[in-house]
Short mmCIF file of C-alpha atoms in Angstrom, two decimals:
data_model
loop_
_atom_site.label_atom_id
_atom_site.label_comp_id
_atom_site.label_asym_id
_atom_site.label_seq_id
_atom_site.Cartn_x
_atom_site.Cartn_y
_atom_site.Cartn_z
CA MET A 14 -34.61 80.10 5.89
CA ALA A 15 -34.15 79.44 2.49
CA ARG A 16 -37.41 81.00 1.72
CA ARG A 17 -35.81 84.45 1.41
CA TYR A 18 -33.45 83.03 -1.36
CA ASP A 19 -36.53 81.19 -2.80
CA THR A 20 -38.88 83.96 -4.10
CA ARG A 21 -35.31 85.78 -5.86
CA THR A 22 -33.89 83.69 -9.14
CA THR A 23 -36.39 81.29 -10.56
CA ILE A 24 -39.46 83.72 -11.13
CA PHE A 25 -40.74 86.36 -13.62
CA SER A 26 -40.98 89.67 -13.55
CA PRO A 27 -43.88 91.93 -14.11
CA GLU A 28 -43.04 92.06 -17.29
CA GLY A 29 -43.12 88.47 -18.41
CA ARG A 30 -38.56 87.73 -18.23
CA LEU A 31 -36.54 85.75 -16.13
CA TYR A 32 -34.40 87.95 -15.06
CA GLN A 33 -30.97 85.89 -13.75
CA VAL A 34 -31.55 83.94 -17.39
CA GLU A 35 -30.77 87.41 -18.70
CA TYR A 36 -28.17 88.17 -16.29
CA ALA A 37 -26.61 84.74 -16.95
CA MET A 38 -26.74 85.47 -21.12
CA GLU A 39 -24.79 89.00 -19.84
CA ALA A 40 -22.19 87.93 -17.79
CA ILE A 41 -21.53 85.02 -20.90
CA SER A 42 -20.74 87.93 -23.19
CA HIS A 43 -18.26 88.97 -21.25
CA ALA A 44 -16.18 86.17 -22.20
CA GLY A 45 -13.88 84.95 -24.31
CA THR A 46 -15.22 83.73 -27.67
CA SER A 47 -16.09 81.06 -28.97
CA LEU A 48 -17.27 79.87 -32.83
CA GLY A 49 -18.38 76.20 -34.76
CA ILE A 50 -18.83 75.89 -38.17
CA LEU A 51 -19.94 73.52 -40.33
CA ALA A 52 -18.41 71.98 -43.04
CA THR A 53 -19.18 69.42 -45.85
CA ASP A 54 -15.70 67.10 -44.71
CA GLY A 55 -15.97 68.11 -40.83
CA ILE A 56 -17.10 70.96 -38.25
CA LEU A 57 -14.32 72.82 -36.50
CA LEU A 58 -14.41 75.17 -33.18
CA ALA A 59 -12.33 77.35 -32.58
CA ALA A 60 -12.18 79.76 -29.29
CA GLU A 61 -10.30 82.79 -27.61
CA ARG A 62 -7.88 81.65 -24.51
CA ARG A 63 -7.99 84.58 -22.13
CA ASN A 64 -5.53 83.28 -19.19
CA THR A 65 -2.46 83.50 -20.89
CA ASN A 66 -0.53 84.30 -18.45
CA LYS A 67 2.70 83.33 -18.51
CA LEU A 68 3.01 82.93 -14.88
CA LEU A 69 0.33 79.33 -15.06
CA ASP A 70 1.81 75.68 -15.14
CA GLU A 71 0.62 73.86 -18.74
CA VAL A 72 -1.22 71.32 -17.05
CA PHE A 73 -4.43 71.54 -19.62
CA PHE A 74 -3.61 71.09 -23.70
CA SER A 75 -6.84 72.77 -23.88
CA GLU A 76 -8.92 75.34 -21.36
CA LYS A 77 -12.31 75.44 -23.46
CA ILE A 78 -12.73 73.02 -25.84
CA TYR A 79 -14.12 69.14 -23.91
CA LYS A 80 -13.73 65.33 -25.24
CA LEU A 81 -17.04 64.41 -24.35
CA ASN A 82 -17.65 61.02 -25.93
CA ASP A 83 -15.46 59.23 -29.16
CA ASP A 84 -17.88 61.51 -31.35
CA MET A 85 -18.63 64.43 -30.06
CA VAL A 86 -16.95 67.93 -29.01
CA CYS A 87 -18.14 70.86 -26.44
CA SER A 88 -16.77 74.28 -26.08
CA VAL A 89 -17.67 77.00 -23.83
CA ALA A 90 -18.12 80.64 -22.87
CA GLY A 91 -18.90 82.28 -19.71
CA ILE A 92 -18.30 80.81 -16.21
CA THR A 93 -15.03 78.13 -15.91
CA SER A 94 -16.42 77.05 -12.62
CA ASP A 95 -20.04 76.38 -14.02
CA ALA A 96 -18.79 75.27 -16.92
CA ASN A 97 -16.46 72.49 -15.44
CA VAL A 98 -19.68 71.18 -13.54
CA LEU A 99 -21.72 70.93 -17.80
CA THR A 100 -18.68 69.16 -18.92
CA ASN A 101 -18.52 65.97 -16.51
CA GLU A 102 -22.76 66.06 -16.14
CA LEU A 103 -22.39 65.66 -20.29
CA ARG A 104 -19.50 63.17 -19.73
CA LEU A 105 -21.89 61.22 -17.30
CA ILE A 106 -25.13 61.46 -19.80
CA ALA A 107 -23.16 60.27 -22.73
CA GLN A 108 -21.39 57.38 -20.90
CA ARG A 109 -25.30 56.64 -19.54
CA TYR A 110 -26.71 56.14 -22.55
CA LEU A 111 -23.77 53.56 -24.37
CA LEU A 112 -23.73 51.55 -20.93
CA GLN A 113 -27.79 50.94 -21.65
CA TYR A 114 -27.36 51.31 -25.97
CA GLY A 115 -24.72 49.82 -26.51
CA GLU A 116 -23.68 52.78 -29.29
CA SER A 117 -22.85 56.59 -29.06
CA ILE A 118 -25.22 58.70 -28.06
CA PRO A 119 -27.27 60.94 -30.83
CA CYS A 120 -25.79 64.47 -30.84
CA GLU A 121 -29.08 66.03 -30.74
CA GLN A 122 -29.96 63.47 -27.66
CA LEU A 123 -27.21 64.36 -25.29
CA VAL A 124 -27.75 68.75 -26.04
CA SER A 125 -31.38 67.91 -25.24
CA TRP A 126 -30.98 65.82 -22.26
CA LEU A 127 -28.96 68.47 -20.81
CA CYS A 128 -31.01 71.18 -21.42
CA ASP A 129 -33.53 69.81 -19.78
CA VAL A 130 -31.38 70.39 -16.36
CA LYS A 131 -30.24 73.85 -17.27
CA GLN A 132 -33.59 74.30 -17.71
CA ALA A 133 -34.58 72.72 -14.07
CA TYR A 134 -32.00 75.39 -12.53
CA THR A 135 -34.58 78.56 -14.03
CA GLN A 136 -37.71 77.32 -12.56
CA TYR A 137 -37.21 75.35 -9.64
CA GLY A 138 -34.34 75.19 -5.99
CA GLY A 139 -34.09 78.40 -6.01
CA LYS A 140 -30.60 77.98 -7.52
CA ARG A 141 -29.35 79.54 -10.20
CA PRO A 142 -28.71 78.88 -13.70
CA PHE A 143 -25.66 77.97 -15.44
CA GLY A 144 -23.91 81.49 -16.34
CA VAL A 145 -22.16 79.61 -19.40
CA SER A 146 -23.46 79.12 -23.63
CA ILE A 147 -22.31 75.85 -24.97
CA LEU A 148 -21.51 75.00 -28.36
CA TYR A 149 -21.07 71.18 -29.26
CA MET A 150 -20.17 69.33 -32.94
CA GLY A 151 -20.10 65.57 -33.33
CA TRP A 152 -21.60 62.88 -35.76
CA ASP A 153 -23.97 60.56 -35.18
CA LYS A 154 -25.80 57.94 -37.98
CA HIS A 155 -28.76 59.22 -37.87
CA TYR A 156 -27.81 63.65 -39.27
CA GLY A 157 -24.26 63.17 -39.56
CA TYR A 158 -22.27 66.42 -38.66
CA GLN A 159 -24.14 68.19 -36.50
CA LEU A 160 -23.45 71.67 -34.72
CA TYR A 161 -25.39 73.11 -31.43
CA GLN A 162 -25.56 76.44 -29.63
CA SER A 163 -27.28 75.92 -25.91
CA ASP A 164 -27.53 78.36 -23.39
CA PRO A 165 -29.01 79.58 -19.52
CA SER A 166 -31.58 79.72 -20.14
CA GLY A 167 -32.10 75.85 -21.40
CA ASN A 168 -32.89 77.02 -24.86
CA TYR A 169 -31.17 74.94 -27.80
CA GLY A 170 -30.30 75.20 -31.77
CA GLY A 171 -28.89 73.42 -34.58
CA TRP A 172 -26.35 75.73 -36.52
CA LYS A 173 -24.53 75.87 -39.72
CA ALA A 174 -21.93 78.89 -37.66
CA THR A 175 -22.87 80.59 -35.14
CA CYS A 176 -20.83 81.94 -32.31
CA ILE A 177 -20.74 82.19 -28.10
CA GLY A 178 -19.07 85.42 -25.61
CA ASN A 179 -17.58 88.20 -26.22
CA ASN A 180 -19.03 90.45 -29.71
CA SER A 181 -20.99 86.92 -30.84
CA ALA A 182 -23.10 89.57 -32.37
CA ALA A 183 -20.80 90.53 -35.12
CA ALA A 184 -18.92 87.52 -35.49
CA VAL A 185 -22.45 86.01 -36.22
CA SER A 186 -23.35 88.47 -38.49
CA SER A 187 -19.71 88.07 -39.90
CA LEU A 188 -20.31 84.83 -40.41
CA LYS A 189 -23.63 84.72 -42.01
CA GLN A 190 -22.14 87.34 -45.24
CA GLU A 191 -19.14 84.92 -45.29
CA TYR A 192 -20.28 81.29 -45.17
CA LYS A 193 -21.50 79.51 -47.80
CA GLU A 194 -24.16 76.30 -46.51
CA ASN A 195 -22.70 73.16 -48.83
CA GLU A 196 -19.84 75.00 -50.39
CA THR A 197 -16.83 75.89 -47.33
CA THR A 198 -14.95 73.12 -46.85
CA LEU A 199 -12.52 72.24 -43.49
CA ALA A 200 -9.69 74.15 -45.37
CA GLU A 201 -11.72 76.84 -46.18
CA ALA A 202 -13.75 77.14 -42.05
CA GLN A 203 -10.37 77.45 -40.48
CA ALA A 204 -9.70 80.35 -42.68
CA LEU A 205 -12.75 81.82 -41.88
CA ALA A 206 -12.33 81.19 -38.38
CA ILE A 207 -9.63 82.70 -38.20
CA LYS A 208 -11.12 85.72 -39.98
CA VAL A 209 -14.06 86.10 -37.21
CA LEU A 210 -11.76 85.68 -34.26
CA SER A 211 -9.55 88.13 -35.45
CA LYS A 212 -12.41 90.71 -35.61
CA THR A 213 -14.15 89.52 -31.46
CA LEU A 214 -10.78 89.65 -30.73
CA ASP A 215 -10.70 93.79 -30.43
CA MET A 216 -7.62 95.01 -30.87
CA THR A 217 -5.20 92.48 -29.67
CA LYS A 218 -3.45 91.00 -32.37
CA LEU A 219 -3.77 86.95 -33.04
CA THR A 220 -1.23 84.31 -31.60
CA PRO A 221 -1.32 80.77 -31.56
CA GLU A 222 -1.44 80.95 -27.54
CA LYS A 223 -4.83 83.27 -27.74
CA VAL A 224 -6.61 80.88 -29.96
CA GLU A 225 -7.52 77.01 -29.72
CA MET A 226 -8.69 74.63 -33.08
CA ALA A 227 -11.15 71.73 -32.85
CA THR A 228 -11.73 69.75 -36.24
CA LEU A 229 -13.73 66.83 -35.67
CA THR A 230 -14.00 64.74 -39.43
CA ARG A 231 -14.94 60.94 -40.51
CA LYS A 232 -12.70 58.57 -41.66
CA ASN A 233 -12.81 54.71 -41.92
CA ASP A 234 -16.10 54.66 -40.18
CA LYS A 235 -14.59 56.11 -36.76
CA THR A 236 -14.29 59.16 -35.43
CA VAL A 237 -11.66 61.93 -35.75
CA ILE A 238 -11.21 64.68 -33.56
CA ARG A 239 -8.38 66.59 -33.70
CA ILE A 240 -6.47 70.15 -31.11
CA LEU A 241 -4.56 71.77 -33.05
CA THR A 242 -1.38 71.84 -32.39
CA SER A 243 0.42 75.68 -32.11
CA THR A 244 2.08 75.48 -35.00
CA GLU A 245 -0.54 74.24 -36.91
CA VAL A 246 -2.57 77.52 -35.66
CA GLU A 247 0.20 79.46 -36.38
CA LYS A 248 0.17 78.45 -39.95
CA LEU A 249 -3.16 79.94 -40.00
CA ILE A 250 -3.09 82.78 -38.07
CA ALA A 251 0.59 83.79 -40.46
CA ASN A 252 -2.34 82.53 -44.04
CA PHE A 253 -4.37 85.16 -42.54
CA GLU A 254 -2.81 88.11 -42.16
CA LYS A 255 -0.38 87.21 -45.58
CA SER A 256 -3.76 87.81 -46.68
CA GLU A 257 -5.15 90.66 -45.34
CA ALA A 258 -1.73 92.24 -46.23
CA GLU A 259 -3.04 91.59 -50.48
CA ALA A 260 -6.00 93.00 -50.10
CA GLU A 261 -4.87 95.67 -48.32
CA ALA A 262 -2.79 96.14 -51.21
CA ALA A 263 -4.93 95.63 -54.01
CA LYS A 264 -7.59 98.15 -52.19
CA LYS A 265 -4.07 100.98 -52.77
CA GLN A 266 -4.34 99.67 -55.98
CA ALA A 267 -7.68 99.79 -57.14
CA PRO A 268 -7.74 103.29 -57.55
CA LYS A 269 -5.12 104.43 -58.81
CA SER A 270 -6.87 101.72 -62.40
CA MET B 16 -42.26 24.00 -10.37
CA SER B 17 -41.47 26.43 -13.07
CA ASN B 18 -41.96 25.13 -16.84
CA ILE B 19 -39.53 27.02 -18.78
CA GLN B 20 -37.99 24.45 -20.26
CA LEU B 21 -41.25 23.03 -21.64
CA GLN B 22 -41.67 25.44 -23.59
CA CYS B 23 -39.91 26.60 -26.89
CA LEU B 24 -38.10 29.11 -29.44
CA LEU B 25 -36.44 28.97 -32.95
CA GLY B 26 -34.76 31.35 -34.69
CA ILE B 27 -32.53 32.03 -37.51
CA GLN B 28 -30.85 34.37 -39.76
CA GLY B 29 -31.44 34.39 -43.66
CA LYS B 30 -30.31 36.29 -45.89
CA ASP B 31 -31.99 39.76 -46.01
CA PHE B 32 -34.71 38.31 -42.92
CA VAL B 33 -35.00 36.61 -39.26
CA MET B 34 -37.71 34.54 -38.80
CA ILE B 35 -38.85 33.45 -35.26
CA ALA B 36 -40.74 30.17 -33.92
CA ALA B 37 -42.85 29.97 -30.39
CA ASP B 38 -44.69 27.18 -29.37
CA GLN B 39 -48.13 28.16 -28.76
CA THR B 40 -48.72 26.48 -25.67
CA ASN B 41 -49.32 27.93 -21.86
CA SER B 42 -49.74 25.21 -19.38
CA HIS B 43 -50.15 25.85 -15.48
CA SER B 44 -48.71 22.71 -14.02
CA ILE B 45 -50.06 19.53 -15.02
CA MET B 46 -53.02 21.61 -16.88
CA VAL B 47 -52.49 23.14 -20.84
CA MET B 48 -54.76 27.10 -20.22
CA LYS B 49 -53.98 27.32 -23.76
CA ASP B 50 -53.06 26.02 -27.06
CA ASP B 51 -52.75 29.04 -28.98
CA GLU B 52 -51.03 31.59 -26.83
CA ASP B 53 -48.56 33.92 -28.73
CA LYS B 54 -45.14 34.55 -27.26
CA ILE B 55 -42.96 36.88 -30.14
CA TYR B 56 -44.49 40.38 -29.48
CA LYS B 57 -43.63 42.97 -31.98
CA ILE B 58 -41.82 45.40 -30.30
CA SER B 59 -41.43 48.06 -33.50
CA ASP B 60 -41.73 48.53 -37.18
CA LYS B 61 -38.72 45.85 -37.74
CA LEU B 62 -37.57 44.30 -34.20
CA ALA B 63 -39.76 41.21 -32.74
CA MET B 64 -39.48 39.45 -29.57
CA GLY B 65 -40.19 36.06 -28.71
CA ILE B 66 -40.00 35.52 -25.08
CA ILE B 67 -41.10 31.96 -22.76
CA GLY B 68 -40.63 32.11 -19.26
CA ASP B 69 -43.41 31.66 -16.19
CA SER B 70 -45.94 33.61 -17.13
CA GLY B 71 -47.17 37.04 -15.97
CA ASP B 72 -43.01 37.38 -16.73
CA THR B 73 -43.30 37.35 -19.92
CA ASN B 74 -45.83 39.64 -20.80
CA GLN B 75 -44.80 42.09 -18.16
CA PHE B 76 -41.36 42.09 -19.12
CA ALA B 77 -41.96 42.15 -23.29
CA GLU B 78 -44.63 44.41 -22.44
CA TYR B 79 -41.48 46.53 -20.53
CA ILE B 80 -39.84 46.72 -23.57
CA ALA B 81 -42.00 47.47 -26.28
CA LYS B 82 -43.62 50.48 -24.35
CA ASN B 83 -40.19 51.82 -23.81
CA ILE B 84 -38.43 51.32 -27.36
CA GLN B 85 -41.57 52.90 -28.63
CA LEU B 86 -41.26 55.48 -26.21
CA TYR B 87 -37.75 56.15 -27.43
CA LYS B 88 -39.44 56.91 -31.13
CA MET B 89 -42.01 58.83 -29.89
CA ARG B 90 -39.13 61.36 -28.16
CA ASN B 91 -37.08 61.04 -30.89
CA SER B 92 -37.82 60.42 -34.38
CA TYR B 93 -37.07 57.66 -35.27
CA GLU B 94 -36.06 54.70 -33.58
CA LEU B 95 -33.60 52.01 -32.19
CA GLY B 96 -31.83 49.56 -33.67
CA PRO B 97 -31.79 46.02 -33.08
CA SER B 98 -28.07 45.77 -31.29
CA ALA B 99 -28.86 49.41 -29.34
CA ALA B 100 -32.71 47.42 -28.46
CA ALA B 101 -31.12 44.10 -27.71
CA ASN B 102 -28.69 46.09 -25.46
CA PHE B 103 -31.49 47.57 -23.59
CA THR B 104 -33.43 44.87 -23.39
CA ARG B 105 -30.28 42.41 -21.42
CA ARG B 106 -28.75 45.76 -19.48
CA ASN B 107 -32.85 45.55 -17.95
CA LEU B 108 -32.46 41.53 -17.14
CA ALA B 109 -29.05 42.21 -15.52
CA GLU B 110 -30.48 45.21 -13.72
CA TYR B 111 -33.30 43.22 -12.36
CA LEU B 112 -31.48 39.56 -11.84
CA ARG B 113 -29.73 40.76 -8.76
CA SER B 114 -32.73 42.69 -7.26
CA SER B 115 -35.93 40.64 -5.09
CA THR B 116 -37.79 40.37 -8.08
CA PRO B 117 -35.30 38.61 -11.15
CA TYR B 118 -37.22 38.46 -14.59
CA PHE B 119 -37.29 34.69 -15.50
CA VAL B 120 -37.13 34.55 -19.33
CA ASN B 121 -35.68 33.83 -22.18
CA ILE B 122 -35.28 36.15 -25.36
CA LEU B 123 -34.83 35.47 -29.07
CA MET B 124 -35.26 38.79 -30.39
CA GLY B 125 -35.05 39.29 -34.61
CA GLY B 126 -34.64 42.25 -35.96
CA TYR B 127 -33.48 44.20 -39.27
CA ASP B 128 -31.44 46.67 -39.60
CA LYS B 129 -30.49 49.18 -42.76
CA GLU B 130 -27.09 49.98 -42.55
CA ASN B 131 -26.00 46.29 -40.90
CA GLY B 132 -29.11 43.56 -42.36
CA PRO B 133 -30.76 41.37 -40.04
CA GLU B 134 -29.80 40.17 -36.15
CA LEU B 135 -30.99 37.92 -34.43
CA TYR B 136 -30.22 38.08 -30.54
CA PHE B 137 -30.10 35.19 -27.90
CA MET B 138 -30.83 36.08 -25.06
CA ASP B 139 -30.84 34.31 -21.09
CA TYR B 140 -32.64 34.43 -18.05
CA LEU B 141 -28.74 35.00 -16.63
CA ALA B 142 -28.85 38.54 -18.79
CA SER B 143 -26.57 37.23 -20.99
CA SER B 144 -26.72 38.33 -24.65
CA ILE B 145 -25.34 37.34 -27.74
CA LYS B 146 -26.01 38.05 -31.68
CA VAL B 147 -26.02 34.14 -33.40
CA PRO B 148 -26.82 33.32 -37.01
CA PHE B 149 -29.40 30.66 -35.52
CA ALA B 150 -30.71 29.67 -31.53
CA ALA B 151 -32.86 28.24 -29.77
CA HIS B 152 -34.26 27.60 -25.86
CA GLY B 153 -36.08 24.91 -24.40
CA PHE B 154 -36.04 21.40 -24.34
CA GLY B 155 -37.65 21.27 -28.06
CA GLY B 156 -34.66 23.72 -28.72
CA PHE B 157 -31.98 21.41 -27.52
CA LEU B 158 -33.62 18.61 -29.87
CA SER B 159 -33.50 21.01 -32.68
CA LEU B 160 -30.25 22.64 -32.17
CA SER B 161 -28.39 19.70 -34.06
CA ILE B 162 -31.40 20.27 -36.77
CA MET B 163 -30.02 23.86 -37.06
CA ASP B 164 -26.56 22.75 -37.30
CA ARG B 165 -26.93 19.99 -40.28
CA GLN B 166 -29.47 22.29 -42.27
CA TYR B 167 -27.66 26.36 -41.84
CA LYS B 168 -26.13 27.85 -44.60
CA LYS B 169 -25.58 31.15 -45.33
CA ASP B 170 -27.66 33.64 -47.17
CA LEU B 171 -31.32 31.50 -46.60
CA THR B 172 -34.33 32.06 -48.32
CA GLU B 173 -37.44 32.64 -46.70
CA GLN B 174 -38.83 29.52 -47.93
CA GLU B 175 -35.22 27.05 -46.88
CA ALA B 176 -35.87 28.75 -43.38
CA TYR B 177 -39.64 27.88 -43.21
CA ASP B 178 -38.17 24.61 -44.23
CA ILE B 179 -35.58 24.48 -41.77
CA LEU B 180 -38.15 25.71 -39.16
CA LYS B 181 -41.30 22.62 -40.13
CA LEU B 182 -37.38 19.75 -39.80
CA CYS B 183 -37.21 21.22 -35.84
CA VAL B 184 -41.15 21.02 -35.49
CA GLN B 185 -41.83 17.64 -37.25
CA GLU B 186 -38.29 16.91 -34.31
CA VAL B 187 -39.76 18.13 -31.29
CA HIS B 188 -43.59 16.91 -32.53
CA ARG B 189 -41.28 13.37 -32.43
CA ARG B 190 -39.28 12.84 -30.03
CA LEU B 191 -40.30 15.92 -26.65
CA PHE B 192 -42.44 13.76 -24.03
CA VAL B 193 -44.18 17.08 -23.48
CA SER B 194 -47.01 18.10 -26.05
CA LEU B 195 -46.10 21.38 -28.37
CA PRO B 196 -49.01 20.87 -30.60
CA ASN B 197 -48.93 24.47 -32.34
CA PHE B 198 -46.46 26.37 -33.56
CA GLN B 199 -45.91 30.43 -33.93
CA VAL B 200 -43.65 31.56 -36.97
CA THR B 201 -42.63 35.65 -37.45
CA VAL B 202 -40.38 36.92 -39.76
CA VAL B 203 -38.66 40.10 -40.40
CA ASN B 204 -37.10 41.90 -42.87
CA LYS B 205 -36.95 45.44 -44.68
CA ASP B 206 -40.76 45.61 -45.60
CA GLY B 207 -41.03 45.18 -41.67
CA VAL B 208 -42.65 42.29 -39.19
CA ARG B 209 -44.71 39.98 -40.12
CA ALA B 210 -47.13 36.28 -39.83
CA LEU B 211 -46.17 33.04 -41.31
CA PRO B 212 -48.78 30.31 -41.58
CA VAL B 213 -48.86 28.45 -38.42
CA LEU B 214 -47.30 25.33 -37.51
CA ASN B 215 -49.20 22.69 -36.44
CA SER B 216 -49.54 18.43 -36.99
CA LYS B 217 -51.77 19.80 -39.81
CA SER B 218 -49.30 21.26 -41.79
CA LEU B 219 -46.84 19.02 -41.00
CA GLN B 220 -47.96 16.04 -43.32
#
């Protein structure tokens, strides 16, 4: 009975592609955007909130940003229920390491471990892959601040700035132009994040309800993880709109002179 | 009957190193099988582990830990620090303790960490683990501990620590009813794991 489904999800196509993995990535490209930026003095993750229905009871502080352990935070894009399973697994992996070695798991090891799990779903079991891409930000004593991205294939990479979800390609090319390696501070990164998010959110105007942002920094030999309040997000959006207006005004003046 | 108490492990943490000494006798019941056994294992570049206890358990456990630490290094291209390695070792001892095949071993683990400097860990067969400035296992250890209490001070040099170990071994030779003629000495510092001259009746004159 299981054989009827077994042959579908985890086999190659004649052109050597894994369709299920590609379909999973397609699902993610319609989901709410998430982006991450590595700064000189910290990292940030910003995400677009899609569940902004007024009838929703405000139980969660954060929809897409999850704390994994004392030194790592992740943000997801894709099928939320799949994401919940994976973040739970990430937390388990992190705690198992802490139990065994008495210290926080190094960032890349956590990402790598979960990606091995994700890869398994593309090779055996007859189960579909997870429809989630994840952005991880964290600090460890080996490599300092790090930003990683993983996708349904189980592939992962380290990034200076990247984006997943809806309009991620446009966001990534925008980041490529504006991001300055080793020169972007956390404050500049926050402004850049708002700028990029405003582009990926299509025509809808940016409001604090639509945006989640979290920062990770180090202070006194300890990691400090903060989820920005809506007042702080509002201020960032206001600053952005002001600078946009100024740029518009400057453009209008330029051809005259 | 187990002879774990008749074996001896000594350890001292100095200014920028950890020194471990272990007796070299391997006995089965009343017979001495070997008088030049190596009971101190190099676990990784800057980590050494002295281990005494039941024959077989000692080798098995030491190699199991050492190979797992090497595997970690291969997988991640950086090494486990001394505190993480000690944690890992203790975790293993604890899990096997309540199984049908516990490891009957006592351990002194010494390592050098770039950030935190030298660290000495005392672990026993009941899976306790504690970081200490100096430590000892076995009957020989009982005799030596008071000497270390008296002689230890902060920021010892390698020569001073070696001299303290010499005093301890002299006492073991004088007052312990078991004969432990030879003691192997190893030092761990920022340059790695190094063997020092063996302490025996000739070198103690």
